[in-house]
Amino acid sequence: GRRELEVLAVNVDAVRLRARLLDSHTLIHALRGYRKYFKRWEEGIDWNEPFREVDFDLVPGRVIADRTVRVTNRLDEPVRLKLDWDDFLPGTSNGAVFVSAEVSRKHLAASTNAPRKLGAECLVQLTDLGLLWKTTTDEASVYVFSHTSGEPVHGAVVRLLTEDNQVRAEARTDPAGFARLPLPPDSQWLMV
């Protein structure tokens, strides 16, 4: 609601912030790759650090930010870095963005003895569209509304997609904001 993303930094001297703007043709692939950020326990997870890096260079999309932010704080004192979405997305109010906040070993505070590169990642979808949906074995019913006004969105394109980003069904919302689509069994994603 504030068009900000907060990054919490503790015991580091600098944070490298990178962001990629994703498009509708590659968003499903990015979401699939992002699922790998959470490693299953059967795969030898380290419970001290259960998350795994998604390689920024393999995420599809256009780089819209790559900068290093210096952090000035005392030992064990958290600092909140507030990133303004208007800086990342000048001239547009929406988009899907993959963000990486990374700390290299050289930027760790001298008192820490972390053995590897540390960081955090997120995939954020900035939009005014809100969705409600319900599925049966044969059909998906989707309601699209505006978060700003609370009103239904007429004419929005609703798509059902496979894991490989293949469109299986498509419909436009009616004046009441509703769309009904047949539900093929290989549909995995809903995109508006």
CSV table of C-alpha atoms in Angstrom, one decimal:
chain,number,residue,atom,x,y,z
A,1,GLY,CA,0.0,0.0,0.0
A,2,ARG,CA,3.0,2.4,0.5
A,3,ARG,CA,4.8,1.3,-2.7
A,4,GLU,CA,7.8,0.4,-0.6
A,5,LEU,CA,9.8,-2.7,-0.1
A,6,GLU,CA,11.8,-3.0,3.2
A,7,VAL,CA,15.1,-4.8,3.5
A,8,LEU,CA,16.4,-5.4,7.0
A,9,ALA,CA,20.2,-5.3,7.3
A,10,VAL,CA,22.1,-6.5,10.4
A,11,ASN,CA,25.9,-6.6,10.8
A,12,VAL,CA,26.7,-5.8,7.2
A,13,ASP,CA,28.5,-2.8,5.7
A,14,ALA,CA,26.7,-2.8,2.3
A,15,VAL,CA,23.9,-4.6,0.5
A,16,ARG,CA,23.8,-5.1,-3.3
A,17,LEU,CA,20.2,-4.7,-4.5
A,18,ARG,CA,19.3,-6.0,-8.0
A,19,ALA,CA,15.8,-6.1,-9.6
A,20,ARG,CA,14.5,-7.6,-12.8
A,21,LEU,CA,11.2,-6.6,-14.4
A,22,LEU,CA,9.3,-9.7,-15.6
A,23,ASP,CA,6.8,-9.8,-18.4
A,24,SER,CA,3.7,-11.9,-19.0
A,25,HIS,CA,5.6,-14.2,-21.4
A,26,THR,CA,8.2,-15.2,-18.8
A,27,LEU,CA,6.4,-14.7,-15.5
A,28,ILE,CA,5.3,-18.4,-15.2
A,29,HIS,CA,8.9,-19.6,-15.8
A,30,ALA,CA,10.2,-17.2,-13.1
A,31,LEU,CA,7.5,-18.3,-10.6
A,32,ARG,CA,8.4,-22.0,-11.3
A,33,GLY,CA,12.1,-21.2,-10.7
A,34,TYR,CA,11.3,-19.2,-7.6
A,35,ARG,CA,9.6,-22.3,-6.0
A,36,LYS,CA,13.1,-23.8,-5.8
A,37,TYR,CA,14.0,-21.1,-3.3
A,38,PHE,CA,12.4,-23.4,-0.7
A,39,LYS,CA,14.3,-26.7,-0.6
A,40,ARG,CA,12.5,-29.8,0.7
A,41,TRP,CA,13.9,-31.5,3.8
A,42,GLU,CA,14.4,-34.7,1.8
A,43,GLU,CA,17.0,-32.8,-0.3
A,44,GLY,CA,19.5,-32.4,2.5
A,45,ILE,CA,18.3,-29.0,3.8
A,46,ASP,CA,20.4,-27.1,6.3
A,47,TRP,CA,17.9,-26.0,9.0
A,48,ASN,CA,20.1,-23.0,9.9
A,49,GLU,CA,19.6,-21.7,6.4
A,50,PRO,CA,16.6,-23.5,4.7
A,51,PHE,CA,16.4,-21.1,1.7
A,52,ARG,CA,18.5,-21.5,-1.5
A,53,GLU,CA,19.5,-18.8,-3.9
A,54,VAL,CA,17.7,-18.4,-7.2
A,55,ASP,CA,20.4,-17.4,-9.6
A,56,PHE,CA,19.6,-13.8,-10.5
A,57,ASP,CA,21.2,-14.2,-13.9
A,58,LEU,CA,18.9,-17.0,-14.9
A,59,VAL,CA,15.7,-15.2,-14.0
A,60,PRO,CA,14.1,-13.9,-17.3
A,61,GLY,CA,13.5,-10.2,-17.6
A,62,ARG,CA,15.0,-6.8,-17.9
A,63,VAL,CA,17.4,-5.5,-15.2
A,64,ILE,CA,15.9,-2.4,-13.8
A,65,ALA,CA,18.1,-1.9,-10.8
A,66,ASP,CA,21.7,-2.8,-9.7
A,67,ARG,CA,23.1,-0.8,-7.0
A,68,THR,CA,25.0,-1.1,-3.7
A,69,VAL,CA,23.7,0.6,-0.6
A,70,ARG,CA,26.1,1.4,2.2
A,71,VAL,CA,24.8,0.6,5.7
A,72,THR,CA,26.0,2.5,8.7
A,73,ASN,CA,25.0,0.9,11.9
A,74,ARG,CA,26.4,-0.4,15.1
A,75,LEU,CA,27.0,-4.1,15.8
A,76,ASP,CA,23.7,-6.1,16.1
A,77,GLU,CA,21.7,-2.9,15.3
A,78,PRO,CA,19.2,-3.6,12.5
A,79,VAL,CA,18.7,-1.0,9.8
A,80,ARG,CA,15.7,-0.9,7.6
A,81,LEU,CA,16.4,0.0,4.0
A,82,LYS,CA,13.2,1.3,2.3
A,83,LEU,CA,13.1,0.8,-1.4
A,84,ASP,CA,10.7,3.0,-3.3
A,85,TRP,CA,8.9,1.1,-6.1
A,86,ASP,CA,8.7,4.4,-8.1
A,87,ASP,CA,12.5,4.3,-8.3
A,88,PHE,CA,12.4,0.7,-9.7
A,89,LEU,CA,9.4,1.3,-12.0
A,90,PRO,CA,9.5,4.9,-13.2
A,91,GLY,CA,6.5,5.8,-15.3
A,92,THR,CA,4.5,2.7,-14.5
A,93,SER,CA,2.4,1.7,-11.5
A,94,ASN,CA,2.5,-2.1,-11.9
A,95,GLY,CA,4.6,-5.0,-12.8
A,96,ALA,CA,6.1,-8.3,-11.6
A,97,VAL,CA,9.6,-7.8,-10.1
A,98,PHE,CA,12.3,-10.2,-8.9
A,99,VAL,CA,14.4,-8.6,-6.2
A,100,SER,CA,17.7,-9.8,-4.8
A,101,ALA,CA,19.4,-8.3,-1.8
A,102,GLU,CA,22.9,-9.8,-1.4
A,103,VAL,CA,25.8,-9.4,0.9
A,104,SER,CA,29.2,-10.6,-0.2
A,105,ARG,CA,31.8,-11.8,2.4
A,106,LYS,CA,33.8,-8.6,2.0
A,107,HIS,CA,30.7,-6.6,3.2
A,108,LEU,CA,30.1,-8.6,6.3
A,109,ALA,CA,30.9,-6.8,9.6
A,110,ALA,CA,34.3,-7.8,11.0
A,111,SER,CA,32.7,-9.5,14.0
A,112,THR,CA,30.8,-12.1,11.9
A,113,ASN,CA,32.3,-15.3,10.6
A,114,ALA,CA,29.7,-16.3,8.1
A,115,PRO,CA,31.2,-18.8,5.6
A,116,ARG,CA,29.3,-17.9,2.5
A,117,LYS,CA,27.4,-15.2,0.6
A,118,LEU,CA,24.2,-14.2,2.4
A,119,GLY,CA,21.0,-12.6,1.1
A,120,ALA,CA,17.3,-12.7,0.5
A,121,GLU,CA,15.1,-12.7,-2.6
A,122,CYS,CA,11.5,-12.0,-3.3
A,123,LEU,CA,9.2,-12.0,-6.3
A,124,VAL,CA,6.7,-9.1,-6.0
A,125,GLN,CA,3.7,-8.5,-8.2
A,126,LEU,CA,2.6,-4.9,-8.0
A,127,THR,CA,-1.0,-4.5,-9.2
A,128,ASP,CA,-4.3,-2.8,-8.5
A,129,LEU,CA,-6.1,-6.0,-9.6
A,130,GLY,CA,-7.6,-8.2,-6.9
A,131,LEU,CA,-8.9,-11.7,-7.7
A,132,LEU,CA,-11.3,-14.1,-6.2
A,133,TRP,CA,-11.8,-17.5,-7.9
A,134,LYS,CA,-13.4,-20.8,-7.4
A,135,THR,CA,-12.9,-24.0,-9.4
A,136,THR,CA,-15.0,-27.1,-10.0
A,137,THR,CA,-13.8,-30.2,-11.9
A,138,ASP,CA,-14.9,-28.5,-15.2
A,139,GLU,CA,-14.8,-24.8,-14.8
A,140,ALA,CA,-13.1,-21.8,-13.2
A,141,SER,CA,-15.1,-18.8,-12.1
A,142,VAL,CA,-13.0,-15.6,-11.6
A,143,TYR,CA,-14.0,-12.2,-10.2
A,144,VAL,CA,-11.7,-9.3,-10.9
A,145,PHE,CA,-11.9,-6.0,-8.9
A,146,SER,CA,-9.8,-2.9,-8.3
A,147,HIS,CA,-8.1,-2.6,-4.9
A,148,THR,CA,-8.2,1.2,-5.2
A,149,SER,CA,-11.9,1.6,-6.0
A,150,GLY,CA,-13.3,-1.8,-4.9
A,151,GLU,CA,-15.3,-1.8,-8.1
A,152,PRO,CA,-15.4,-4.7,-10.6
A,153,VAL,CA,-13.0,-4.6,-13.5
A,154,HIS,CA,-14.8,-4.9,-16.9
A,155,GLY,CA,-12.8,-6.3,-19.9
A,156,ALA,CA,-9.9,-7.8,-18.0
A,157,VAL,CA,-8.3,-10.8,-19.9
A,158,VAL,CA,-8.3,-13.9,-17.7
A,159,ARG,CA,-6.1,-16.8,-18.8
A,160,LEU,CA,-5.5,-20.4,-17.5
A,161,LEU,CA,-2.0,-21.5,-18.2
A,162,THR,CA,0.0,-24.8,-18.0
A,163,GLU,CA,3.3,-25.2,-16.2
A,164,ASP,CA,5.0,-24.5,-19.5
A,165,ASN,CA,3.1,-21.2,-20.0
A,166,GLN,CA,0.7,-22.5,-22.6
A,167,VAL,CA,-2.7,-20.8,-22.7
A,168,ARG,CA,-5.4,-23.4,-22.1
A,169,ALA,CA,-8.4,-21.1,-21.8
A,170,GLU,CA,-9.1,-17.4,-22.0
A,171,ALA,CA,-12.0,-15.1,-21.4
A,172,ARG,CA,-12.8,-11.4,-20.7
A,173,THR,CA,-14.6,-10.2,-17.6
A,174,ASP,CA,-18.1,-9.0,-18.0
A,175,PRO,CA,-19.4,-5.6,-16.6
A,176,ALA,CA,-19.8,-7.2,-13.2
A,177,GLY,CA,-16.1,-8.3,-13.2
A,178,PHE,CA,-16.8,-12.0,-13.7
A,179,ALA,CA,-15.4,-14.5,-16.2
A,180,ARG,CA,-16.1,-18.2,-16.6
A,181,LEU,CA,-13.6,-20.5,-18.2
A,182,PRO,CA,-13.5,-24.2,-19.0
A,183,LEU,CA,-10.9,-25.9,-16.7
A,184,PRO,CA,-8.6,-28.2,-18.6
A,185,PRO,CA,-6.8,-30.7,-16.3
A,186,ASP,CA,-3.3,-29.4,-17.1
A,187,SER,CA,-4.1,-25.8,-16.1
A,188,GLN,CA,-1.8,-24.7,-13.2
A,189,TRP,CA,-1.8,-20.9,-13.3
A,190,LEU,CA,-4.3,-18.1,-13.4
A,191,MET,CA,-3.2,-14.8,-15.0
A,192,VAL,CA,-5.1,-11.6,-15.4
